[in-house]
Amino acid sequence: MAITPPSNRLWWKEPIHGLEIGWIVISFLWGLFMFFFMIAWHFIGQQNLSTETYRVTTAAYEQKVIDFADEYQAMDENGDYLEEDFVPVVRPPAGADVYILARTYEFWPIVELERGQSYRVHLSSVDLQHGFSLQPTNINISVHPGYEHVMHITPTESGVFGIVCNEFCGIGHHLMTGRIRVVEPGTGDAATGPADEPADDSIQAEG
Amino acid sequence: MTTIDTGAIGAAVPRAEFRTCRFSGLRIEANAEKLIKFNAVTAVLFLALGGLMGLLVALTRWPAVQILPADWFYLVLTGHGANVLLFWIIFFEIAVLYFAGAVVLGSRLAAPKWAWTGFVLMVVGAVMANYAVLRGDSTVMFTSYPPLQASQWFYLSLVLFAVGALIAVFVFFGTLVVAKAEKTYDGSVPLVTFGAITAAIIAVFTLASGAIILVPTWLWSLGLVTNIDSLMYKVVWWGMGHSSQQINVSAHVAIWYAIAAMVVGAKPLSEKVSRMAYFMYILFLQLASAHHILAEPGMSSAWKIVNTSYMMYLAVMGSMIHGLTVPGAIEAAQRRNGFTRGAFEWLTKAPWGNPAFSGMFLSLVMFGFIGGISGVVLGTEQLNVLMHNTIYVPGHFHGTVVAGTTLAFMAATFLLVPLLFQRDIIWPRLAKWQPYVFGLGAAGISLFMMGAGTLGVPRRQWDISLADAVLRFEFPPAAYLMMGLNGISGVLAATGGVMFIVIIVATILAGPRLDRPGAKLAFPLHDKARERVSTYGSEGTLKLPGTIILVTLFFAAFVLYYFVNWKYLSELWLFR
Ligand code: HEM
Ligand SMILES: [Cu+2]
Ligand SMILES: [Cu+2]
């Protein structure tokens, strides 16, 4: 019994049951497979989280994001700056460096990307830890203050995407959201894409 | 261990008093008995408090109910995590260690004074933590990630608790030494004790990591340290936070073996394999803090892969082996008991009305199918991005730590209470149902939170309607449905929890006394006389078709679910 000393004093010399041996072999091989599959995905897969990271002071990062927003803030046909819910909409060219800032309680600014284009997206926080959770695609990445995380991201679908904070960051955690717009190449219009997200009535250009 | 022994050589200790349990034949020493009782009862009280908080959390996350306001929700969630994951589980584990050390080996407890010191420190720590949380200035979740800062009392309380637990672990080691020296057993230690040793070794590593990170953090809250690096904190903190889950696994696997032995007379298929599986835990489980760092910047992929897989999944292999050997041992024992028809008579004729057995078996199945499979998927480097910090994560660990560990501990309590308090379970009919009610609820909260997580619902979040956020978007209606079903399951789990606590407390206070001649147990232990074919179980004749079917099912579910998630991943945006 498991609560008494082994009945056979030389228990390590007992033969092993065939079923146990079979199962050990299967478990071991399956473990090896899963282990090597993670490595293989770095070569065959298109979704591998970047490890490119730089130390940065929160003030320096904040300045980079402001400069980025100033440079590329989108304009409407009258030449007025575009905002949604008083948050600037920024339209970087394909391939550009894109800066997103997390702070209590917002992701700032709103960026507009083109489907199928690759961007170098920078992500960091200027205060606490936050969680970048892109919806409804469900891509989830931690955001730390003091660490600038750089990822090459290529949106594969157009539409309006929400960001929700999924790392607890204080009493306003459930207020912390952001937005990424993805437009069809060359159109500058998210609405023409096959957005599986019905356009929410709070989403409208202002300014 | 010398320090402990000096404690033991105080005035009264050599006169250890023993009594022998009439039902199990175990020799129980008075000090050990008292300490096990106190630790276990304290554990149950914290389960009551933490469980109530869990119910409030689940009802708040049910969008149609949302019972608590936001600030109270976050406060109560912090309390829930600390009370159940730390205090309920660890107090109970100390009881398990003392049981597996002193009672199973028939020894006296080494250094009872130190054991009481540890107990008092733990109680002080646990009470202080609740004080800190209820003050309202420590709403940081039990993980307390900096730069979010709690009051100094919060960190101090956890340090005190950890020191107390560490002392208890050393008392356990001391007891092993005493038992060996006083020759209270013959040969190697029993498998259950071996499992407890595994748990204790991991506990030392874990509690040390906890101290390494919480002491500087405490100094930081006092203003004596200016900065705690948020990434470094996470890596070290999870050296405690994740490894301590392996204490739970080792402890509840030991309990599976113990209950199977006591209730149906199961003995391990082979001692060698089961012990080797435990040994895998000792070697590799420490690594897995990376499970919590996979979506983090700043750590290399190589580190993540080696660490998250516990070095090529060798520790997972340990769990998979226990997942075979426990039901295998039960099947072999039941066949020996005469239930030999078909592939599953051993299972259908098992003592399902005995809450120790049913709780144990439900724990085994749900830990494997719900907690285990989801854990491996969640801990895969790339797949983690699909559900990191969504409510899938609490879904996964309610499968391990509630449906697995908590249910196993509850099952063990139904055996421990008659053994230690010498009182029989007061309401056997109610007790019969308890594992099913709690188990169903626990399975529900696990699965529905996992479901909601795959739809993107964040964890630790008060309002998924985002009603007051500036930039809004809608979660799909299915997410609301899942959170509602989670709330209903939470009510069910809480009902099972209340049943457990009421039965146990009433039994301790007023259960029928067992120390009278002729008294019988409501849930009898294994009766040797039932073993008909005494040779059944020798390696040559052993056939376990039922277990083969069960593990095949498990493996198929595992592989299928694993690849489904890779398919989901491949459909995401491209990133590198
Ligand atoms: C009545 C039974 C229980 C119910 C209804 C319940 C429900 C929940 C819910 C809904 C969450 C919140 C998820 C979120 O918003 O992120 C949660 C979190 C949690 N639960 Fe439970 N739970 C129960 C029992 C337990 C037990 C017995 C344990 C441990 C042994 C446990 C450990 C945890 C932990 C560690 C968290 C995470 C807290 C955090 O995110 O900081 N729960 N529980
Ligand atoms: Cu946040
Ligand atoms: Cu947040």
XYZ file of C-alpha atoms in Angstrom, chain A:
207
model
C 0.000 0.000 0.000
C 1.074 3.536 -0.642
C 0.887 4.360 3.059
C 3.116 1.496 4.154
C 6.749 0.879 3.245
C 7.103 -1.038 -0.046
C 6.339 -4.711 0.607
C 9.362 -5.681 -1.427
C 12.385 -4.189 0.265
C 14.258 -4.262 -3.014
C 11.507 -2.376 -4.830
C 13.927 -0.800 -7.279
C 14.678 -4.238 -8.653
C 11.047 -5.108 -9.397
C 10.161 -5.410 -13.064
C 8.079 -2.555 -14.470
C 4.603 -3.274 -15.758
C 4.449 -3.256 -19.567
C 1.652 -0.715 -19.598
C 3.785 1.656 -17.565
C 6.722 1.300 -19.903
C 4.487 1.947 -22.904
C 3.009 5.042 -21.324
C 6.396 6.384 -20.257
C 7.645 6.054 -23.814
C 4.569 7.766 -25.242
C 4.744 10.609 -22.698
C 8.416 11.089 -23.290
C 8.095 11.191 -27.069
C 5.114 13.512 -26.888
C 7.083 15.804 -24.618
C 9.976 15.831 -27.046
C 7.603 16.568 -29.892
C 6.026 19.505 -28.073
C 9.446 20.813 -27.126
C 10.792 20.724 -30.667
C 7.568 22.052 -32.110
C 8.070 25.317 -30.218
C 11.510 25.603 -31.759
C 10.212 24.631 -35.184
C 7.541 27.309 -35.054
C 10.274 29.909 -34.976
C 11.150 28.727 -38.490
C 7.823 27.641 -39.966
C 5.395 29.875 -38.086
C 4.388 33.471 -38.684
C 3.482 34.203 -35.081
C 6.478 34.442 -32.795
C 6.636 37.128 -30.164
C 9.597 39.400 -30.732
C 12.214 39.546 -28.009
C 13.698 42.856 -29.216
C 13.654 45.026 -26.116
C 15.403 48.211 -25.032
C 15.698 49.892 -21.690
C 14.137 53.308 -21.828
C 13.165 55.950 -19.321
C 9.477 56.595 -19.144
C 9.966 60.278 -20.001
C 12.025 59.461 -23.087
C 9.455 56.988 -24.277
C 6.621 59.424 -23.779
C 8.492 61.960 -25.909
C 8.986 59.425 -28.701
C 5.271 58.725 -28.797
C 4.408 62.419 -28.881
C 6.866 63.021 -31.710
C 5.425 60.081 -33.601
C 1.868 61.366 -33.180
C 2.875 64.884 -34.258
C 4.596 63.615 -37.356
C 1.886 61.367 -38.682
C -1.422 62.618 -37.256
C -4.077 62.084 -39.894
C -6.008 64.957 -41.475
C -9.463 65.017 -42.992
C -10.308 66.563 -46.376
C -10.508 70.060 -44.843
C -7.016 69.780 -43.480
C -8.213 69.429 -39.884
C -6.521 66.963 -37.547
C -8.476 63.764 -37.157
C -9.560 62.569 -33.741
C -11.897 59.919 -32.409
C -13.355 60.599 -28.989
C -10.657 63.277 -28.579
C -7.880 60.780 -29.170
C -5.699 61.600 -32.199
C -5.739 59.205 -35.125
C -2.219 58.644 -36.413
C -1.550 57.280 -39.898
C 2.057 56.117 -40.259
C 3.300 55.043 -43.707
C 3.731 51.359 -44.406
C 6.855 49.933 -42.819
C 7.233 52.825 -40.400
C 8.027 52.755 -36.709
C 4.769 52.909 -34.773
C 4.682 53.968 -31.116
C 1.947 53.013 -28.701
C 1.915 54.207 -25.140
C 0.183 52.551 -22.199
C -0.676 54.637 -19.155
C -3.406 54.768 -16.550
C -5.967 54.521 -18.112
C -5.534 54.561 -21.872
C -3.571 53.245 -24.826
C -2.506 56.292 -26.827
C -2.829 57.244 -29.670
C -5.165 55.509 -32.143
C -3.086 54.222 -35.031
C -4.325 53.433 -38.491
C -2.473 50.687 -40.348
C -2.832 49.114 -43.767
C -3.728 45.504 -44.132
C -0.842 43.362 -45.348
C 1.850 45.925 -44.509
C 4.465 45.271 -41.863
C 5.178 47.844 -39.127
C 7.734 48.103 -36.364
C 5.438 48.543 -33.402
C 6.965 49.904 -30.181
C 5.153 49.294 -26.933
C 5.907 50.531 -23.444
C 4.277 51.981 -20.361
C 4.977 55.244 -18.607
C 3.665 54.199 -15.214
C 2.507 50.740 -14.161
C 2.419 47.379 -15.857
C -0.421 47.061 -18.327
C -1.702 44.354 -20.635
C -2.066 44.941 -24.359
C -4.971 42.761 -25.479
C -6.055 43.222 -29.086
C -9.679 42.301 -29.721
C -11.359 40.453 -31.284
C -8.175 38.875 -32.677
C -7.028 38.043 -29.135
C -3.325 38.883 -29.189
C -2.102 39.446 -25.640
C 1.207 41.040 -24.670
C 2.499 42.380 -21.358
C 3.659 45.977 -21.180
C 6.294 47.073 -18.667
C 7.464 50.553 -17.738
C 11.135 51.035 -18.573
C 11.189 48.372 -21.286
C 10.569 49.318 -24.916
C 9.306 46.247 -26.734
C 9.672 46.311 -30.537
C 7.678 43.944 -32.730
C 7.197 43.552 -36.463
C 3.455 43.307 -36.865
C 1.467 42.705 -40.052
C -2.317 43.030 -39.783
C -4.030 40.392 -41.904
C -7.577 41.717 -41.726
C -9.067 45.162 -41.914
C -11.541 46.692 -39.517
C -11.663 48.480 -36.212
C -9.895 46.672 -33.383
C -10.158 47.323 -29.701
C -7.333 47.185 -27.187
C -8.309 46.334 -23.632
C -5.958 46.346 -20.675
C -5.673 42.878 -19.161
C -3.075 43.471 -16.480
C -4.564 44.867 -13.292
C -3.441 48.496 -13.073
C -5.560 50.046 -10.380
C -9.087 51.178 -9.803
C -9.551 52.357 -13.398
C -8.317 49.119 -14.964
C -11.696 48.460 -16.592
C -11.629 51.926 -18.197
C -8.377 51.303 -19.979
C -8.862 50.745 -23.678
C -7.387 51.771 -27.004
C -8.007 51.290 -30.684
C -6.220 50.217 -33.836
C -7.790 50.823 -37.248
C -6.772 48.656 -40.162
C -7.678 49.820 -43.657
C -7.553 48.095 -47.030
C -4.317 48.915 -48.859
C -4.529 52.299 -50.555
C -8.109 53.144 -49.543
C -7.652 54.849 -46.206
C -11.055 53.484 -45.302
C -11.524 50.856 -42.658
C -15.213 50.469 -43.410
C -14.594 48.826 -46.773
C -12.770 45.938 -45.167
C -14.418 42.698 -44.191
C -14.691 43.913 -40.620
C -16.228 41.182 -38.535
C -16.820 43.876 -35.947
C -19.977 45.914 -36.582
C -19.020 49.571 -36.527
C -19.785 50.821 -33.041
C -21.643 54.108 -32.913
C -19.023 55.615 -30.673
C -16.532 55.276 -33.509
C -16.749 58.396 -35.628
C -14.309 60.903 -36.963
C -14.386 64.229 -35.244
C -12.514 67.500 -35.639
